[in-house]
Amino acid sequence: MKSRFEKLLIGLVVISLLAAGFLMIQRIDVESNHDQVEIIVDFFEVNELARQSEHSTGWWLTLFRELGATHVVLEEESIGLMRQALKPIRVEVGQDLLKEWQWELRTPSVLPDYHETVGIREYDVIIMVEDPALYQQIASGVQSRYDAGRYTLQQGSDGSVVILHGTIEDAVYSPPADLTDFEGENYFRERRLHSSQLSRLGLGFDQDKVNLIQSTGLKVLPRPFSYSDWGGETYLKGYLAEVESLNMVPDILFFGGKQLPGAADTGFSLLKSFMKDNHIKVGLVETSFQREHLDQDGLELLAEELDYHAVRIFNVWPFVQERYQFYHYEGAEEIENTLYRAVTERNIRTIYFKPFKETAAIYVTDPTEYQRIFERFETRIARHNLQLGTASVLESVHPPLWIQLLMIIGISAAGAMFTLKIFPGSVMVGWVLLAGISLPLISLMLIRPAWGEKIGALAAAIIFPSLAMWFFCSRTWSWMKSGKRLTLTESLWKGIGLMLTVSSISLMGALLVAALLSDVKYLLEMDIYRGVKISQLIPMISFGLVFMHYFGYQRNENDLEHPGIRPSEIKGILLEDIKILYVAAAGFLLAAGYVYLARTGHEGGLQPSEIEMIIRNILEESLLVRPRTKEFTVAFPALMLGAYVASLRWKSLIFLSGLAAVIGQTSIINTFSHLRTPVIVSLIRTAYSLGASIIFAAVYLLLLMTIVKVIESWGRKMWQMMEKAE
């Protein structure tokens, strides 16, 4: 019969779950309204696609509009883009130009005169132009966007010059090269100046490109490029004036360069006002390893100032473009899979699309391939109640502090409960435990809320799987004591009940994590929960303690009636002779643990094999959500086998069953710790895993029972043979 204090702890946990449920309902409602996906295409890439095909750029843009695209991303003209377009200009960095012999004879006459009176600096960028119209375009772009002291304009009869005054911080170098002598010995390490970052400075938009895009019925998304303090208020005013004059005010704005325009000076408030007045969303471009967003000075501050009126953008990176006929697909299905996962699992609502590639240089020019993939993509996301259109924005939700504090108290109560299960104590000890866990967490929530909610979530991610494994050990311990051999039916039903109960306890912790961190900044991955790996490791240690509490180390069957952690058994483990078998087992477990942790997350060193990815894709296309492989093939079935192996009274198998089971329980937490993933998706994924695991458990159970029968039959025969021999 439960003590009053234990009932109190359970009551606090229930209250915290009710608080979490309230936030979960709110979060599910917010995520369900986040239902529109926008496709924007890159002008430069489409233009290159057109060059390799029999259709014009306008034709391709019209096709993408018909397939659902809304905007075309257009960058400002720059010296770099002009050179790529083979415009008649010559660009030199001062250092290289001054090294040339008689350079004065091969440059416009105004340049030597300038050098004689003022002097060319080694990191200046010198742009030489013969065509007066092209010079005027460059000069106007520079004058409209940058302060007068940053450039010099020189116009002459035999050519004109634009000089951008740079510093060493603007320099771009080639990778260092090791020079060797004729014997192959190292002679010198050389670093060559390649160009300057000033070649990317925006010079205004090409009117012809703007007209072409708008003639196809698509909107222009004018992407600014802000570099260092060149992207100050002067630049921003010129950019905004041109955007408005050319009717290019977009629905969403994302930025090129290392910082936002105006972030270095007072221009930032101008950018904020412009976006707020025009209801423009902040674009957060996801990194290539599919976590957080590209780091740009001022970006997070802008999103906060606009109350998170922002949207996550998936950039079709070059390595994604080249996934044509990948994994033995006939076409671009794997690219489609990549886009599908981004939208359904990572709260991406804008796809920055770039055409498919057969190789790094060759585009896929078959229009039917794009039509087929876009139609399949639209059909697949419709299963998640998503549709193409203007990107929706997550409602700016912020959990009330008092509700978070209720959850913190419940998590603390669960922690005190688990500790008392392993180290029994008086009611006074229980109160000390409750206060010792809750007061620091509450204080942290009040003083540093961002830290408090993350530490609280980490505590939930550790405590509830540990509590779940306590239940696993207590049940298997009681079945082992009973001495009754379970039948196939009994084993399966008890195993299913065990799995559902244990997983429900872990699921409570998962919901607390998801609710505690349900602020919009987590859903947009502007802030992330970093406790995934540690929350997978510590419950394994907790399971070891629980197992020692119930089953001990080399504890005989008579002692099983009295659970507890005994110092003598711990001493026995520490002083145990190390056998080769132990070393091999430890090596195997360490290797398995490394693989498990390394496979967690996108940055891990180990990635799924090709055959595993193909199986994943098949599951993804067949089901609404792909269940986690390790859960339904190993962890959950192993948990269900615990009932049968306990009836066999094999402690080593109970331990292995529990070790695999704890991986499944931490995986449940991990699923809900991916805060960018909608809660409904995480719930369905876990439900799929639990359901599919029953089939695997039944197969494993039959196999194990067969092995046990063979071993017992063989043992009886050997015993009979020994008796006859005597």
XYZ file of C-alpha atoms in Angstrom:
726
model
C 0.000 0.000 0.000
C 1.430 3.367 -1.023
C 2.422 5.824 1.715
C 0.868 9.267 1.861
C 4.113 10.857 0.728
C 4.334 8.612 -2.320
C 0.750 9.502 -3.181
C 1.708 13.161 -2.868
C 4.592 12.659 -5.301
C 2.277 10.889 -7.748
C -0.236 13.715 -7.392
C 2.439 16.317 -8.221
C 3.434 14.314 -11.303
C -0.216 14.147 -12.412
C -0.602 17.922 -11.990
C 2.535 18.502 -14.055
C 1.176 16.235 -16.785
C -2.090 18.178 -16.837
C -0.098 21.391 -17.218
C 1.912 19.781 -20.014
C -1.305 18.603 -21.638
C -2.613 22.156 -21.704
C 0.526 23.365 -23.494
C 0.467 20.374 -25.838
C -3.084 21.194 -26.947
C -1.967 24.760 -27.607
C 1.135 23.590 -29.510
C -0.814 21.090 -31.634
C -3.288 23.839 -32.551
C -0.445 26.180 -33.552
C 1.282 23.481 -35.610
C -1.930 22.416 -37.353
C -2.456 26.001 -38.586
C 1.105 26.078 -39.916
C -0.105 24.427 -43.099
C 1.145 26.282 -46.191
C 4.402 25.550 -48.008
C 5.962 28.058 -50.374
C 8.360 27.353 -53.238
C 10.801 29.990 -54.402
C 13.268 29.417 -57.263
C 16.740 30.759 -57.895
C 17.099 32.981 -60.994
C 20.777 32.264 -61.569
C 20.282 28.492 -61.481
C 17.199 28.590 -63.726
C 19.094 30.798 -66.151
C 21.934 28.242 -66.252
C 19.375 25.454 -66.760
C 17.941 27.369 -69.720
C 21.410 27.713 -71.277
C 21.706 23.902 -71.382
C 18.162 23.287 -72.638
C 16.098 24.132 -75.692
C 13.841 26.461 -73.699
C 14.329 30.053 -72.601
C 14.688 31.306 -69.029
C 11.198 32.798 -69.215
C 9.745 29.473 -70.362
C 11.285 27.648 -67.385
C 10.134 30.303 -64.931
C 6.596 30.001 -66.298
C 6.765 26.224 -65.847
C 7.838 26.556 -62.209
C 5.021 29.050 -61.610
C 2.546 26.508 -62.981
C 4.058 23.905 -60.659
C 3.444 26.103 -57.611
C 6.392 28.507 -57.258
C 5.569 32.046 -56.090
C 8.842 34.002 -56.103
C 12.156 34.121 -57.935
C 15.215 34.873 -55.814
C 17.214 37.587 -57.550
C 20.539 38.807 -56.247
C 21.867 42.270 -56.905
C 24.313 42.670 -59.725
C 27.911 42.535 -58.521
C 31.355 42.584 -60.057
C 31.526 38.823 -59.574
C 28.235 38.203 -61.410
C 29.247 40.545 -64.211
C 32.454 38.602 -64.757
C 30.527 35.320 -64.791
C 28.211 36.852 -67.414
C 31.317 37.785 -69.478
C 30.615 41.512 -69.310
C 33.486 43.563 -70.838
C 35.217 44.589 -67.616
C 38.666 44.015 -66.156
C 38.981 43.565 -62.412
C 42.253 43.607 -60.483
C 43.275 43.709 -56.845
C 45.783 46.511 -56.292
C 48.535 44.178 -55.114
C 48.407 42.111 -58.312
C 48.061 45.082 -60.628
C 51.093 46.881 -59.203
C 53.207 43.732 -59.692
C 52.619 43.796 -63.452
C 55.434 45.223 -65.577
C 54.403 48.471 -67.281
C 50.825 48.119 -66.056
C 50.342 51.802 -66.789
C 50.387 51.055 -70.532
C 47.544 48.500 -70.308
C 45.070 50.455 -68.197
C 42.927 53.549 -68.802
C 45.061 56.699 -68.604
C 43.115 58.006 -65.611
C 44.458 55.167 -63.440
C 48.207 55.970 -63.627
C 47.343 59.606 -62.963
C 45.336 58.585 -59.903
C 48.162 56.356 -58.665
C 50.660 59.183 -59.048
C 48.590 61.677 -57.078
C 46.732 59.504 -54.550
C 48.175 56.006 -54.795
C 46.618 52.601 -55.374
C 46.538 50.542 -52.180
C 47.346 46.832 -52.336
C 43.843 45.642 -51.281
C 41.873 48.068 -53.441
C 39.623 46.527 -56.095
C 40.088 48.238 -59.449
C 37.299 47.859 -62.038
C 38.213 49.005 -65.525
C 35.439 49.578 -68.088
C 35.435 50.796 -71.681
C 31.667 50.790 -72.302
C 30.256 54.122 -70.979
C 26.806 52.591 -70.309
C 28.277 49.739 -68.281
C 30.491 52.165 -66.371
C 27.475 54.300 -65.590
C 25.579 51.241 -64.311
C 28.429 50.304 -61.952
C 29.060 53.885 -60.854
C 25.360 54.494 -60.135
C 25.139 51.296 -58.105
C 28.155 52.284 -56.017
C 26.946 55.847 -55.496
C 23.442 54.801 -54.443
C 24.603 52.242 -51.872
C 27.947 53.210 -50.322
C 29.450 56.191 -48.529
C 31.543 58.484 -50.706
C 34.822 57.845 -48.903
C 34.732 54.135 -49.727
C 35.191 54.426 -53.472
C 36.713 56.575 -56.205
C 35.256 57.130 -59.677
C 37.555 58.079 -62.537
C 36.112 58.662 -66.009
C 38.345 59.052 -69.058
C 38.265 59.093 -72.855
C 40.049 55.745 -73.235
C 38.208 53.986 -70.399
C 36.856 54.589 -66.942
C 37.743 53.197 -63.526
C 35.845 52.413 -60.332
C 38.067 51.844 -57.291
C 36.659 50.160 -54.172
C 38.926 50.898 -51.225
C 39.593 47.606 -49.447
C 41.703 46.334 -46.574
C 43.445 43.061 -45.775
C 40.222 41.887 -44.105
C 38.569 41.928 -47.540
C 41.221 39.732 -49.162
C 40.406 36.236 -50.441
C 43.334 33.816 -50.642
C 43.828 30.549 -52.471
C 44.592 27.511 -50.264
C 48.259 27.525 -49.187
C 50.531 25.606 -51.574
C 53.733 23.781 -50.568
C 56.488 24.513 -53.073
C 59.240 21.903 -53.447
C 62.655 21.811 -55.035
C 63.744 19.371 -57.771
C 64.377 16.670 -55.148
C 60.851 16.998 -53.789
C 61.946 18.655 -50.552
C 59.790 21.408 -49.066
C 61.100 24.775 -50.173
C 58.418 27.337 -49.349
C 54.771 27.562 -48.276
C 53.000 30.079 -50.469
C 49.651 31.788 -49.964
C 48.420 33.643 -53.031
C 45.935 36.482 -53.109
C 42.999 35.242 -55.214
C 40.510 38.101 -55.178
C 38.518 40.314 -52.805
C 35.220 39.926 -51.012
C 34.309 43.354 -52.369
C 33.603 41.631 -55.694
C 30.304 40.480 -54.165
C 29.075 43.907 -53.129
C 25.578 44.659 -54.423
C 25.352 47.255 -57.189
C 21.606 47.271 -57.779
C 19.195 45.042 -59.651
C 19.201 44.375 -63.377
C 16.054 45.952 -64.800
C 15.869 43.420 -67.648
C 15.931 40.484 -65.231
C 13.263 42.090 -63.061
C 11.016 42.655 -66.092
C 11.539 39.084 -67.290
C 10.558 37.598 -63.926
C 7.511 39.780 -63.504
C 6.349 39.014 -67.071
C 6.021 35.323 -66.119
C 3.568 36.110 -63.303
C 6.128 35.433 -60.570
C 7.180 37.908 -57.903
C 10.772 39.026 -57.436
C 12.394 38.189 -54.108
C 15.261 40.729 -54.042
C 17.976 39.180 -51.905
C 20.379 41.740 -50.430
C 24.043 41.024 -49.715
C 25.507 42.737 -46.691
C 29.221 42.637 -46.129
C 30.952 44.012 -43.044
C 30.337 47.732 -42.470
C 29.748 48.225 -46.196
C 26.181 47.101 -45.537
C 25.288 50.073 -43.374
C 22.443 52.559 -43.443
C 23.509 54.063 -46.785
C 23.427 50.670 -48.455
C 20.080 49.813 -46.871
C 18.441 53.063 -47.984
C 19.579 52.480 -51.570
C 18.392 48.876 -51.519
C 14.962 49.686 -50.074
C 14.416 52.588 -52.436
C 15.064 50.347 -55.442
C 12.884 47.549 -54.078
C 9.945 49.910 -53.766
C 10.519 51.710 -57.081
C 10.644 48.407 -59.001
C 7.580 46.990 -57.199
C 9.601 44.168 -55.639
C 8.390 44.216 -52.018
C 8.382 40.458 -51.156
C 6.411 38.375 -48.653
C 9.614 36.935 -47.215
C 13.147 38.268 -47.009
C 16.366 36.384 -46.394
C 19.859 37.710 -46.609
C 23.237 37.004 -48.157
C 26.512 37.760 -46.409
C 27.685 37.489 -42.842
C 25.397 40.135 -41.364
C 22.113 41.872 -41.976
C 21.998 45.256 -43.725
C 22.240 48.002 -41.139
C 23.213 45.613 -38.332
C 26.452 47.527 -37.806
C 24.793 50.941 -37.357
C 21.456 52.732 -36.974
C 20.129 51.290 -40.232
C 18.881 48.205 -38.407
C 15.772 50.015 -37.148
C 15.067 51.088 -40.727
C 15.113 47.461 -41.889
C 12.888 46.409 -38.994
C 10.350 49.136 -39.737
C 10.262 48.301 -43.448
C 9.615 44.602 -42.767
C 7.044 45.299 -40.069
C 5.120 47.830 -42.162
C 4.983 45.453 -45.133
C 4.332 42.269 -43.061
C 7.490 40.654 -44.437
C 8.620 37.374 -42.880
C 12.218 36.841 -41.760
C 13.782 33.930 -43.644
C 15.870 31.512 -41.543
C 17.964 29.388 -43.917
C 18.591 25.928 -42.484
C 22.234 24.831 -42.443
C 23.461 22.074 -44.746
C 23.574 19.594 -41.820
C 19.872 20.224 -41.189
C 20.114 21.894 -37.821
C 19.475 25.508 -36.775
C 20.063 28.211 -39.402
C 22.922 30.078 -41.050
C 24.592 32.390 -38.555
C 24.304 36.062 -39.520
C 24.874 39.060 -37.262
C 21.560 40.698 -36.420
C 19.331 37.890 -37.729
C 18.098 36.554 -34.402
C 17.665 40.051 -33.011
C 15.543 40.994 -36.038
C 13.350 37.908 -35.600
C 12.862 38.689 -31.904
C 12.066 42.341 -32.637
C 9.415 41.192 -35.147
C 7.971 38.779 -32.531
C 9.187 35.750 -34.492
C 7.292 36.614 -37.677
C 9.685 34.214 -39.359
C 9.797 31.107 -41.498
C 12.359 28.331 -41.871
C 13.846 27.924 -45.360
C 15.257 24.742 -46.863
C 18.020 25.540 -49.315
C 18.494 22.911 -52.034
C 22.245 22.696 -51.507
C 24.496 21.530 -54.384
C 24.844 18.035 -52.887
C 21.028 17.777 -52.810
C 20.742 18.968 -56.422
C 23.032 16.105 -57.440
C 20.851 13.385 -55.859
C 19.390 12.627 -59.247
C 19.066 8.857 -59.829
C 20.281 8.421 -56.250
C 19.727 5.180 -54.301
C 18.898 3.442 -57.616
C 15.875 5.658 -58.300
C 15.068 6.353 -61.955
C 14.842 10.114 -61.445
C 14.800 12.789 -58.749
C 12.806 10.810 -56.163
C 15.511 11.158 -53.508
C 15.501 14.936 -53.939
C 11.734 14.769 -53.502
C 12.233 12.669 -50.348
C 14.634 15.284 -49.010
C 12.114 18.074 -49.572
C 9.301 15.970 -48.081
C 11.250 15.294 -44.901
C 12.181 18.960 -44.548
C 8.549 20.046 -44.751
C 6.870 17.320 -42.697
C 9.508 16.784 -40.007
C 11.405 20.061 -39.565
C 8.820 22.870 -39.748
C 10.237 24.060 -43.066
C 7.672 26.186 -44.866
C 9.756 27.683 -47.681
C 11.764 25.679 -50.188
C 14.532 27.576 -51.937
C 14.451 25.422 -55.061
C 17.269 24.894 -57.523
C 17.064 22.593 -60.575
C 18.200 18.967 -60.494
C 21.685 18.018 -61.676
C 23.076 14.844 -63.221
C 26.599 15.968 -62.294
C 28.072 19.068 -60.699
C 27.933 20.845 -64.072
C 25.084 19.201 -66.030
C 21.434 20.036 -65.315
C 18.438 17.775 -65.838
C 16.647 19.484 -68.740
C 13.600 17.199 -69.086
C 10.542 19.298 -68.052
C 8.442 16.197 -67.380
C 10.832 15.193 -64.593
C 10.132 18.440 -62.739
C 6.387 18.086 -63.344
C 6.391 14.517 -62.029
C 8.385 15.296 -58.873
C 6.439 18.464 -58.017
C 3.118 16.659 -58.425
C 4.289 13.725 -56.263
C 5.585 16.147 -53.632
C 2.304 18.065 -53.502
C 0.327 14.825 -53.187
C 2.532 13.499 -50.406
C 2.442 16.614 -48.242
C -1.343 16.700 -48.622
C -1.434 13.583 -46.382
C -0.153 15.888 -43.621
C -2.825 18.496 -44.409
C -0.203 20.719 -46.043
C -0.624 22.578 -49.299
C 1.386 24.814 -51.613
C 0.854 28.545 -51.314
C 2.246 31.485 -49.346
C 4.377 30.259 -46.463
C 2.455 30.167 -43.183
C 3.991 31.501 -39.979
C 3.950 29.831 -36.581
C 1.915 31.740 -34.050
C 4.230 33.408 -31.557
C 3.548 31.328 -28.438
C 5.396 31.650 -25.128
C 4.486 29.224 -22.297
C 3.396 31.006 -19.087
C 6.006 30.803 -16.347
C 3.563 29.485 -13.734
C 2.679 26.491 -15.942
C 6.361 25.765 -16.495
C 6.912 25.885 -12.729
C 4.136 23.312 -12.216
C 5.930 21.004 -14.635
C 9.270 21.583 -12.888
C 7.697 20.548 -9.552
C 6.263 17.381 -11.145
C 9.620 16.479 -12.690
C 11.250 16.987 -9.282
C 8.633 14.735 -7.677
C 9.388 12.008 -10.208
C 13.094 12.379 -9.439
C 12.475 12.034 -5.703
C 10.231 9.011 -6.339
C 12.891 7.234 -8.423
C 15.603 7.898 -5.829
C 13.440 6.510 -3.011
C 12.723 3.384 -5.087
C 16.452 2.598 -5.246
C 17.578 4.038 -1.905
C 14.572 3.739 0.447
C 14.330 6.364 3.155
C 11.971 8.083 5.559
C 9.382 10.707 4.705
C 11.838 13.345 5.912
C 14.415 12.080 3.421
C 11.736 12.276 0.731
C 10.987 15.933 1.529
C 14.700 16.729 1.455
C 14.991 15.052 -1.955
C 11.963 16.909 -3.320
C 13.272 20.248 -2.065
C 16.826 19.479 -3.196
C 15.696 18.856 -6.765
C 12.886 21.391 -7.135
C 14.304 24.490 -5.425
C 17.431 24.816 -7.643
C 15.323 24.247 -10.779
C 12.673 26.754 -9.693
C 15.363 29.315 -8.797
C 16.992 28.849 -12.188
C 13.624 29.275 -13.909
C 13.075 32.561 -12.078
C 16.584 33.934 -12.559
C 17.530 32.548 -15.991
C 14.365 31.133 -17.611
C 16.158 29.985 -20.793
C 18.547 27.870 -18.725
C 15.858 26.729 -16.310
C 13.554 25.304 -18.973
C 16.425 23.469 -20.679
C 17.807 21.999 -17.443
C 14.264 21.068 -16.435
C 13.719 19.353 -19.783
C 17.016 17.500 -19.377
C 15.926 16.341 -15.917
C 12.636 15.014 -17.347
C 14.518 13.279 -20.178
C 16.678 11.456 -17.626
C 14.244 10.801 -14.763
C 11.255 9.334 -16.600
C 13.142 6.680 -18.650
C 14.937 5.789 -15.410
C 11.575 5.443 -13.660
C 10.342 3.350 -16.606
C 13.304 0.978 -16.213
C 12.569 0.719 -12.500
C 9.117 -0.600 -13.421
C 10.704 -3.026 -15.923
C 13.068 -4.420 -13.289
C 10.427 -4.625 -10.566
C 8.060 -6.596 -12.844
C 10.689 -8.975 -14.192
C 11.965 -9.438 -10.619
C 8.494 -10.500 -9.440
C 8.049 -12.872 -12.417
C 11.455 -14.386 -11.761
C 10.591 -14.964 -8.087
C 7.325 -16.673 -8.952
C 9.214 -19.469 -10.721
C 6.352 -20.051 -13.182
C 7.370 -20.768 -16.778
C 5.237 -18.629 -19.101
C 3.596 -20.037 -22.217
C 3.827 -18.364 -25.621
C 0.469 -16.635 -25.183
C 1.205 -15.568 -21.610
C 4.661 -14.281 -22.584
C 3.290 -12.284 -25.479
C 0.447 -10.694 -23.523
C 2.578 -9.927 -20.479
C 5.291 -8.591 -22.790
C 2.847 -6.273 -24.560
C 1.522 -5.006 -21.235
C 5.067 -4.493 -19.971
C 6.070 -2.582 -23.106
C 3.001 -0.328 -23.028
C 3.388 0.504 -19.343
C 7.136 1.126 -19.485
C 6.820 3.193 -22.668
C 3.921 5.185 -21.203
C 6.135 6.281 -18.322
C 8.824 7.415 -20.763
C 6.181 9.098 -22.889
C 5.196 11.204 -19.868
C 8.749 12.523 -19.746
C 8.735 13.099 -23.513
C 5.557 15.194 -23.298
C 7.016 17.226 -20.437
C 10.119 17.949 -22.537
C 8.001 18.927 -25.554
C 5.711 21.132 -23.438
C 8.422 22.777 -21.362
C 10.248 23.754 -24.568
C 7.206 24.734 -26.631
C 8.173 28.381 -27.063
C 8.149 29.456 -30.725
C 11.912 30.067 -30.603
C 12.407 26.290 -30.188
C 9.921 25.413 -32.919
C 11.879 27.679 -35.279
C 15.200 26.300 -33.967
C 16.337 29.757 -33.010
C 17.150 28.077 -29.737
C 17.730 24.357 -29.357
C 17.747 21.677 -26.689
C 21.254 20.230 -26.472
C 20.774 17.447 -23.954
C 19.975 14.585 -26.345
C 23.156 12.524 -26.002
C 23.517 12.877 -22.225
C 19.834 12.010 -21.781
C 20.526 8.770 -23.660
C 23.580 7.858 -21.616
C 22.520 8.539 -17.993
C 19.361 6.329 -18.073
C 21.641 3.413 -18.977
C 23.583 4.070 -15.775
C 20.299 4.381 -13.887
C 19.225 1.019 -15.298
C 22.462 -0.499 -13.985
C 21.642 0.782 -10.488
C 18.063 -0.501 -10.651
C 19.234 -3.892 -11.878
C 21.741 -4.101 -8.997
C 18.938 -3.161 -6.592
C 16.689 -6.046 -7.663
C 19.048 -8.710 -8.982
C 22.421 -7.856 -7.474
C 25.730 -9.323 -8.558
C 26.064 -13.099 -8.208
C 23.170 -12.919 -5.760
C 21.719 -16.335 -4.998
C 18.022 -17.051 -5.403
C 17.354 -16.984 -1.666
C 18.519 -13.351 -1.502
C 16.171 -12.218 -4.263
C 13.418 -11.712 -1.679
C 15.321 -8.734 -0.261
C 16.208 -6.173 -2.944
C 18.707 -3.420 -2.328
C 22.093 -2.154 -3.445
C 24.720 -3.871 -1.309
C 28.239 -2.495 -0.860
C 29.636 -6.039 -0.746
C 28.351 -6.715 -4.276
C 29.804 -3.470 -5.586
C 33.098 -4.381 -3.966
C 32.864 -7.805 -5.605
C 32.461 -6.192 -9.017
C 35.432 -3.891 -8.451
C 37.663 -6.732 -7.260
C 36.455 -9.293 -9.803
C 39.163 -11.015 -11.817
C 38.998 -9.665 -15.348
C 38.412 -12.500 -17.768
C 38.868 -12.373 -21.501
C 35.142 -12.954 -21.881
C 34.439 -9.837 -19.803
C 36.830 -7.757 -21.888
C 35.223 -8.997 -25.110
C 31.727 -8.277 -23.792
C 32.765 -4.809 -22.622
C 34.364 -4.098 -25.996
C 31.212 -5.167 -27.776
C 29.020 -2.990 -25.570
C 31.319 0.025 -25.985
C 31.337 -0.399 -29.755
C 27.551 -0.738 -29.808
C 27.227 2.328 -27.580
C 29.501 4.349 -29.839
C 27.509 3.377 -32.916
C 24.262 4.213 -31.132
C 25.401 7.675 -30.000
C 27.257 8.461 -33.251
C 24.146 7.640 -35.269
C 22.133 10.130 -33.208
C 21.772 13.473 -34.958
C 22.882 14.715 -38.375
C 26.392 15.647 -37.277
C 27.335 12.130 -36.219
C 30.298 10.453 -37.852
C 28.291 7.349 -38.759
C 25.460 7.611 -41.233
C 22.949 4.977 -42.407
C 24.013 2.572 -45.132
C 22.525 2.715 -48.619
C 20.317 -0.348 -48.079
C 19.038 1.135 -44.802
C 18.199 4.397 -46.551
C 16.291 2.515 -49.255
C 14.267 0.676 -46.584
C 13.623 3.977 -44.803
C 12.369 5.524 -48.034
C 10.021 2.596 -48.649
C 8.563 2.990 -45.142
C 8.329 6.743 -45.605
C 6.324 6.403 -48.809
C 4.074 3.649 -47.430
C 3.292 5.194 -44.054
C 2.352 8.643 -42.870
C 5.554 8.777 -40.809
C 8.582 6.495 -40.808
C 8.974 4.694 -37.457
C 12.427 4.501 -35.892
C 14.167 1.300 -36.975
C 16.033 0.662 -33.721
C 12.802 0.953 -31.764
C 10.577 -1.533 -33.569
C 13.259 -4.035 -34.614
C 15.349 -4.207 -31.427
C 14.496 -2.081 -28.401
C 10.744 -2.610 -27.969
C 10.785 -6.340 -28.890
C 13.654 -6.893 -26.436
C 11.598 -5.182 -23.737
C 8.682 -7.556 -24.406
C 10.990 -10.568 -24.216
C 11.729 -9.550 -20.637
C 8.599 -11.316 -19.393
C 9.611 -14.677 -20.877
C 13.312 -14.538 -19.939
C 12.316 -13.587 -16.388
C 10.225 -16.759 -16.193
C 13.333 -18.679 -17.320
C 15.161 -17.166 -14.307
C 18.085 -16.120 -16.542
C 19.398 -12.912 -14.989
C 21.929 -12.303 -17.762
C 19.167 -12.339 -20.376
C 17.029 -10.034 -18.228
C 19.966 -7.631 -18.113
C 20.473 -7.738 -21.898
C 16.740 -7.340 -22.446
C 16.698 -4.299 -20.163
C 19.809 -2.801 -21.745
C 18.168 -2.939 -25.167
C 14.902 -1.684 -23.660
C 16.474 1.443 -22.180
C 17.674 2.411 -25.655
C 14.056 2.348 -26.795
C 12.906 4.447 -23.854
C 15.530 7.141 -24.418
C 14.639 7.021 -28.111
C 11.045 7.973 -27.237
C 12.404 11.016 -25.409
C 14.727 11.748 -28.326
C 11.814 11.684 -30.771
C 9.993 14.416 -28.865
C 13.222 16.341 -28.234
C 13.297 17.201 -31.939
C 11.237 20.281 -31.150
C 10.977 21.403 -34.787
C 9.013 18.206 -35.508
C 5.244 18.573 -34.996
C 3.990 16.758 -31.898
C 1.428 14.784 -33.917
C 4.210 13.440 -36.149
C 6.205 12.336 -33.087
C 3.139 10.647 -31.557
C 2.341 8.776 -34.778
C 5.984 7.744 -35.185
C 6.065 6.293 -31.669
C 2.701 4.543 -32.157
C 3.951 2.944 -35.384
C 7.078 1.710 -33.603
C 5.106 0.224 -30.710
C 2.667 -1.525 -33.048
C 5.290 -2.924 -35.431
C 7.437 -4.142 -32.552
C 4.763 -6.648 -31.509
C 5.259 -8.560 -34.761
C 9.032 -8.642 -34.292
C 8.644 -9.634 -30.630
C 6.392 -12.562 -31.576
C 8.988 -13.808 -34.081
C 11.854 -13.393 -31.610
C 9.822 -15.096 -28.893
C 9.129 -18.132 -31.063
C 12.798 -18.314 -31.995
C 13.926 -18.001 -28.380
C 11.460 -20.633 -27.169
C 12.678 -22.994 -29.874
C 16.298 -22.458 -28.822
C 15.389 -23.031 -25.163
C 13.603 -26.283 -26.023
C 16.583 -27.503 -28.044
C 18.998 -26.639 -25.228
C 16.819 -28.297 -22.581
C 16.279 -31.373 -24.744
C 20.004 -31.627 -25.389
C 20.682 -31.185 -21.665
C 18.256 -33.988 -20.749
C 19.844 -36.338 -23.253
C 23.304 -35.567 -21.916
C 22.075 -36.204 -18.353
C 20.529 -39.515 -19.392
C 23.741 -40.541 -21.114
C 25.738 -39.721 -17.999
C 23.362 -41.755 -15.835
C 23.647 -44.763 -18.144
C 27.402 -44.461 -18.140
C 27.410 -44.634 -14.358
